[in-house]
PDB file of C-alpha atoms in Angstrom:
ATOM      1  CA  MET A   1     -18.481  12.806  -2.639  1.00  0.00           C
ATOM      2  CA  ASN A   2     -16.230  10.332  -0.826  1.00  0.00           C
ATOM      3  CA  THR A   3     -12.572  11.336  -1.038  1.00  0.00           C
ATOM      4  CA  ILE A   4      -9.379  10.711   0.848  1.00  0.00           C
ATOM      5  CA  THR A   5      -6.328  12.862   0.222  1.00  0.00           C
ATOM      6  CA  LEU A   6      -2.896  11.784   1.348  1.00  0.00           C
ATOM      7  CA  ASP A   7      -1.592  15.143   2.563  1.00  0.00           C
ATOM      8  CA  ALA A   8       1.838  14.109   3.839  1.00  0.00           C
ATOM      9  CA  THR A   9       4.044  11.054   4.212  1.00  0.00           C
ATOM     10  CA  LYS A  10       6.617  11.289   6.999  1.00  0.00           C
ATOM     11  CA  VAL A  11       9.378   8.691   6.858  1.00  0.00           C
ATOM     12  CA  SER A  12      11.684   8.048   9.791  1.00  0.00           C
ATOM     13  CA  LYS A  13      14.270   5.338  10.292  1.00  0.00           C
ATOM     14  CA  ARG A  14      11.828   2.519  11.048  1.00  0.00           C
ATOM     15  CA  SER A  15       8.369   3.951  10.487  1.00  0.00           C
ATOM     16  CA  ILE A  16       6.143   5.748   8.029  1.00  0.00           C
ATOM     17  CA  THR A  17       3.315   8.033   9.129  1.00  0.00           C
ATOM     18  CA  TYR A  18       0.602   9.001   6.676  1.00  0.00           C
ATOM     19  CA  HIS A  19      -1.410  12.176   7.303  1.00  0.00           C
ATOM     20  CA  TYR A  20      -4.657  12.274   5.394  1.00  0.00           C
ATOM     21  CA  ASN A  21      -7.882  14.232   5.004  1.00  0.00           C
ATOM     22  CA  ILE A  22     -11.159  12.445   4.385  1.00  0.00           C
ATOM     23  CA  ASN A  23     -14.542  13.684   3.180  1.00  0.00           C
ATOM     24  CA  GLY A  24     -17.927  12.086   2.677  1.00  0.00           C
ATOM     25  CA  GLU A  25     -20.063   9.416   4.295  1.00  0.00           C
ATOM     26  CA  TRP A  26     -17.262   6.893   4.363  1.00  0.00           C
ATOM     27  CA  ALA A  27     -15.360   8.960   6.961  1.00  0.00           C
ATOM     28  CA  ARG A  28     -17.118   6.820   9.595  1.00  0.00           C
ATOM     29  CA  PHE A  29     -14.837   3.929   8.634  1.00  0.00           C
ATOM     30  CA  PHE A  30     -11.734   5.866   9.729  1.00  0.00           C
ATOM     31  CA  THR A  31     -10.383   7.108  13.043  1.00  0.00           C
ATOM     32  CA  ALA A  32     -10.687  10.779  13.889  1.00  0.00           C
ATOM     33  CA  ARG A  33      -6.894  11.100  14.200  1.00  0.00           C
ATOM     34  CA  ARG A  34      -6.449  11.277  10.424  1.00  0.00           C
ATOM     35  CA  LYS A  35      -3.036   9.682  10.626  1.00  0.00           C
ATOM     36  CA  TYR A  36      -1.835   6.151  10.135  1.00  0.00           C
ATOM     37  CA  THR A  37       1.574   4.817  11.178  1.00  0.00           C
ATOM     38  CA  ILE A  38       3.313   1.581  10.285  1.00  0.00           C
ATOM     39  CA  THR A  39       6.599   0.383  11.763  1.00  0.00           C
ATOM     40  CA  TYR A  40       9.212  -1.842  10.159  1.00  0.00           C
ATOM     41  CA  ASP A  41      12.099  -3.940  11.434  1.00  0.00           C
ATOM     42  CA  GLN A  42      14.314  -2.517   8.671  1.00  0.00           C
ATOM     43  CA  ASN A  43      15.567   0.990   7.982  1.00  0.00           C
ATOM     44  CA  VAL A  44      13.128   2.630   5.534  1.00  0.00           C
ATOM     45  CA  ALA A  45      14.519   6.170   5.736  1.00  0.00           C
ATOM     46  CA  ASN A  46      15.875   6.074   2.168  1.00  0.00           C
ATOM     47  CA  VAL A  47      12.831   4.521   0.514  1.00  0.00           C
ATOM     48  CA  PRO A  48      11.297   6.927  -2.033  1.00  0.00           C
ATOM     49  CA  LEU A  49       7.941   8.451  -1.065  1.00  0.00           C
ATOM     50  CA  SER A  50       6.352   7.031  -4.203  1.00  0.00           C
ATOM     51  CA  ILE A  51       7.177   3.540  -2.895  1.00  0.00           C
ATOM     52  CA  CYS A  52       6.231   4.367   0.710  1.00  0.00           C
ATOM     53  CA  ASN A  53       2.816   5.545  -0.460  1.00  0.00           C
ATOM     54  CA  ILE A  54       2.005   2.100  -1.886  1.00  0.00           C
ATOM     55  CA  HIS A  55       1.228   0.771   1.599  1.00  0.00           C
ATOM     56  CA  PHE A  56      -1.331   3.474   2.302  1.00  0.00           C
ATOM     57  CA  VAL A  57      -3.016   3.272  -1.105  1.00  0.00           C
ATOM     58  CA  ALA A  58      -3.099  -0.541  -1.221  1.00  0.00           C
ATOM     59  CA  ASN A  59      -4.840  -0.714   2.146  1.00  0.00           C
ATOM     60  CA  ILE A  60      -7.460   1.908   1.240  1.00  0.00           C
ATOM     61  CA  LEU A  61      -8.192   0.834  -2.353  1.00  0.00           C
ATOM     62  CA  PRO A  62     -10.692  -1.984  -1.689  1.00  0.00           C
ATOM     63  CA  LEU A  63     -12.732   0.209   0.643  1.00  0.00           C
ATOM     64  CA  ALA A  64     -12.571   3.089  -1.848  1.00  0.00           C
ATOM     65  CA  TRP A  65     -13.914   0.820  -4.581  1.00  0.00           C
ATOM     66  CA  LEU A  66     -16.767  -0.354  -2.364  1.00  0.00           C
ATOM     67  CA  CYS A  67     -17.656   3.204  -1.267  1.00  0.00           C
ATOM     68  CA  ASN A  68     -17.288   4.818  -4.712  1.00  0.00           C
ATOM     69  CA  ALA A  69     -14.514   7.005  -3.325  1.00  0.00           C
ATOM     70  CA  THR A  70     -11.520   8.755  -4.830  1.00  0.00           C
ATOM     71  CA  ILE A  71      -8.034   8.378  -3.357  1.00  0.00           C
ATOM     72  CA  LYS A  72      -5.870  11.410  -4.105  1.00  0.00           C
ATOM     73  CA  VAL A  73      -2.115  11.051  -3.780  1.00  0.00           C
ATOM     74  CA  HIS A  74       0.674  13.366  -4.896  1.00  0.00           C
ATOM     75  CA  GLU A  75       3.135  10.673  -5.948  1.00  0.00           C
ATOM     76  CA  LEU A  76       3.009   6.922  -6.386  1.00  0.00           C
ATOM     77  CA  ASP A  77       5.171   4.295  -8.032  1.00  0.00           C
ATOM     78  CA  LEU A  78       4.389   3.991 -11.746  1.00  0.00           C
ATOM     79  CA  GLU A  79       4.424   0.189 -11.863  1.00  0.00           C
ATOM     80  CA  PHE A  80       2.049  -0.038  -8.902  1.00  0.00           C
ATOM     81  CA  THR A  81      -0.231   2.614 -10.402  1.00  0.00           C
ATOM     82  CA  GLN A  82      -0.378   0.706 -13.686  1.00  0.00           C
ATOM     83  CA  SER A  83      -1.214  -2.544 -11.849  1.00  0.00           C
ATOM     84  CA  VAL A  84      -4.272  -1.100 -10.048  1.00  0.00           C
ATOM     85  CA  PRO A  85      -6.763  -1.996 -12.832  1.00  0.00           C
ATOM     86  CA  GLU A  86      -5.630  -5.637 -12.678  1.00  0.00           C
ATOM     87  CA  ILE A  87      -5.927  -5.662  -8.885  1.00  0.00           C
ATOM     88  CA  LYS A  88      -9.433  -4.233  -9.206  1.00  0.00           C
ATOM     89  CA  LYS A  89     -10.291  -6.869 -11.820  1.00  0.00           C
ATOM     90  CA  GLY A  90      -9.159  -9.546  -9.354  1.00  0.00           C
ATOM     91  CA  TYR A  91     -11.624  -8.263  -6.777  1.00  0.00           C
ATOM     92  CA  MET A  92     -14.370  -8.069  -9.394  1.00  0.00           C
ATOM     93  CA  ASP A  93     -13.689 -11.664 -10.432  1.00  0.00           C
ATOM     94  CA  MET A  94     -13.836 -12.860  -6.802  1.00  0.00           C
ATOM     95  CA  TYR A  95     -17.024 -10.930  -6.030  1.00  0.00           C
ATOM     96  CA  PRO A  96     -18.978 -10.646  -9.314  1.00  0.00           C
ATOM     97  CA  LYS A  97     -22.194  -9.449  -7.633  1.00  0.00           C
ATOM     98  CA  THR A  98     -20.430  -6.531  -5.923  1.00  0.00           C
ATOM     99  CA  VAL A  99     -20.029  -3.124  -7.544  1.00  0.00           C
ATOM    100  CA  PHE A 100     -16.453  -1.855  -7.447  1.00  0.00           C
ATOM    101  CA  SER A 101     -16.343   1.793  -8.426  1.00  0.00           C
ATOM    102  CA  GLY A 102     -14.152   4.615  -7.177  1.00  0.00           C
ATOM    103  CA  ASN A 103     -10.905   6.111  -8.440  1.00  0.00           C
ATOM    104  CA  LEU A 104      -7.237   6.520  -7.784  1.00  0.00           C
ATOM    105  CA  ALA A 105      -6.024  10.025  -8.710  1.00  0.00           C
ATOM    106  CA  VAL A 106      -2.227  10.240  -8.874  1.00  0.00           C
ATOM    107  CA  GLU A 107      -0.552  13.561  -9.663  1.00  0.00           C
ATOM    108  CA  ASN A 108       2.911  12.112 -10.342  1.00  0.00           C
ATOM    109  CA  SER A 109       3.620   8.508 -11.244  1.00  0.00           C
ATOM    110  CA  ILE A 110       7.295   7.901 -10.519  1.00  0.00           C
ATOM    111  CA  ASN A 111       9.248   5.285 -12.472  1.00  0.00           C
ATOM    112  CA  ASN A 112      11.428   3.764  -9.750  1.00  0.00           C
ATOM    113  CA  THR A 113      14.326   1.460 -10.512  1.00  0.00           C
ATOM    114  CA  TYR A 114      16.034  -1.071  -8.317  1.00  0.00           C
ATOM    115  CA  THR A 115      19.506  -2.553  -8.409  1.00  0.00           C
ATOM    116  CA  SER A 116      19.485  -6.065  -7.004  1.00  0.00           C
ATOM    117  CA  THR A 117      21.712  -6.834  -4.042  1.00  0.00           C
ATOM    118  CA  ASN A 118      21.221 -10.554  -4.703  1.00  0.00           C
ATOM    119  CA  GLN A 119      19.811 -10.961  -1.211  1.00  0.00           C
ATOM    120  CA  VAL A 120      17.064 -13.544  -0.891  1.00  0.00           C
ATOM    121  CA  ALA A 121      13.724 -12.269   0.406  1.00  0.00           C
ATOM    122  CA  ALA A 122      10.486 -14.013   1.328  1.00  0.00           C
ATOM    123  CA  PHE A 123       7.031 -12.866   2.328  1.00  0.00           C
ATOM    124  CA  PHE A 124       6.600 -14.469   5.726  1.00  0.00           C
ATOM    125  CA  SER A 125       3.137 -15.094   7.140  1.00  0.00           C
ATOM    126  CA  GLY A 126       4.121 -17.788   9.607  1.00  0.00           C
ATOM    127  CA  GLY A 127       2.110 -20.404   7.687  1.00  0.00           C
ATOM    128  CA  LEU A 128       3.286 -23.765   6.386  1.00  0.00           C
ATOM    129  CA  ASP A 129       4.346 -22.470   2.957  1.00  0.00           C
ATOM    130  CA  ALA A 130       6.253 -19.572   4.507  1.00  0.00           C
ATOM    131  CA  MET A 131       8.022 -21.904   6.943  1.00  0.00           C
ATOM    132  CA  SER A 132       8.954 -24.230   4.078  1.00  0.00           C
ATOM    133  CA  THR A 133      10.323 -21.318   2.051  1.00  0.00           C
ATOM    134  CA  VAL A 134      12.460 -20.088   4.947  1.00  0.00           C
ATOM    135  CA  ALA A 135      13.697 -23.604   5.723  1.00  0.00           C
ATOM    136  CA  SER A 136      14.699 -24.242   2.104  1.00  0.00           C
ATOM    137  CA  HIS A 137      16.599 -20.919   1.923  1.00  0.00           C
ATOM    138  CA  TYR A 138      17.913 -20.875   5.493  1.00  0.00           C
ATOM    139  CA  ASP A 139      21.593 -20.867   4.439  1.00  0.00           C
ATOM    140  CA  GLU A 140      20.953 -17.766   2.317  1.00  0.00           C
ATOM    141  CA  HIS A 141      19.764 -15.754   5.360  1.00  0.00           C
ATOM    142  CA  PRO A 142      16.538 -14.526   3.729  1.00  0.00           C
ATOM    143  CA  LEU A 143      15.133 -11.088   4.432  1.00  0.00           C
ATOM    144  CA  LEU A 144      11.632 -11.662   5.785  1.00  0.00           C
TER     145      LEU A 144
END
């Protein structure tokens, strides 16, 4: 059976390191280190683990669906967890001849809340639309 278990999420000021254990044939798609680190240009030290874990799960989900694997995670944001079936449906609609199976097993779905700081933010890819968005909100000093 193909499984991946997120064993620990270590958050520092500007990075998150995910320690995981993987079993099954699909282990060949992963490095032997069994850890994955992402760095940010913002302080993420106070971000809840259930939010931090979204990055790991979102990157593994499509592969898990293709390999009929189960992702096991201790805690994950409730809203993200509830959106997973719609994300999966989007993949199924794009690739109707492909079988998307697999599971996401979440022990604790955490209902996170957010108080707006009224700061403008934009997803920035460097493309034309992103440049236009930044240019039109330049005076607002958007968080990219």
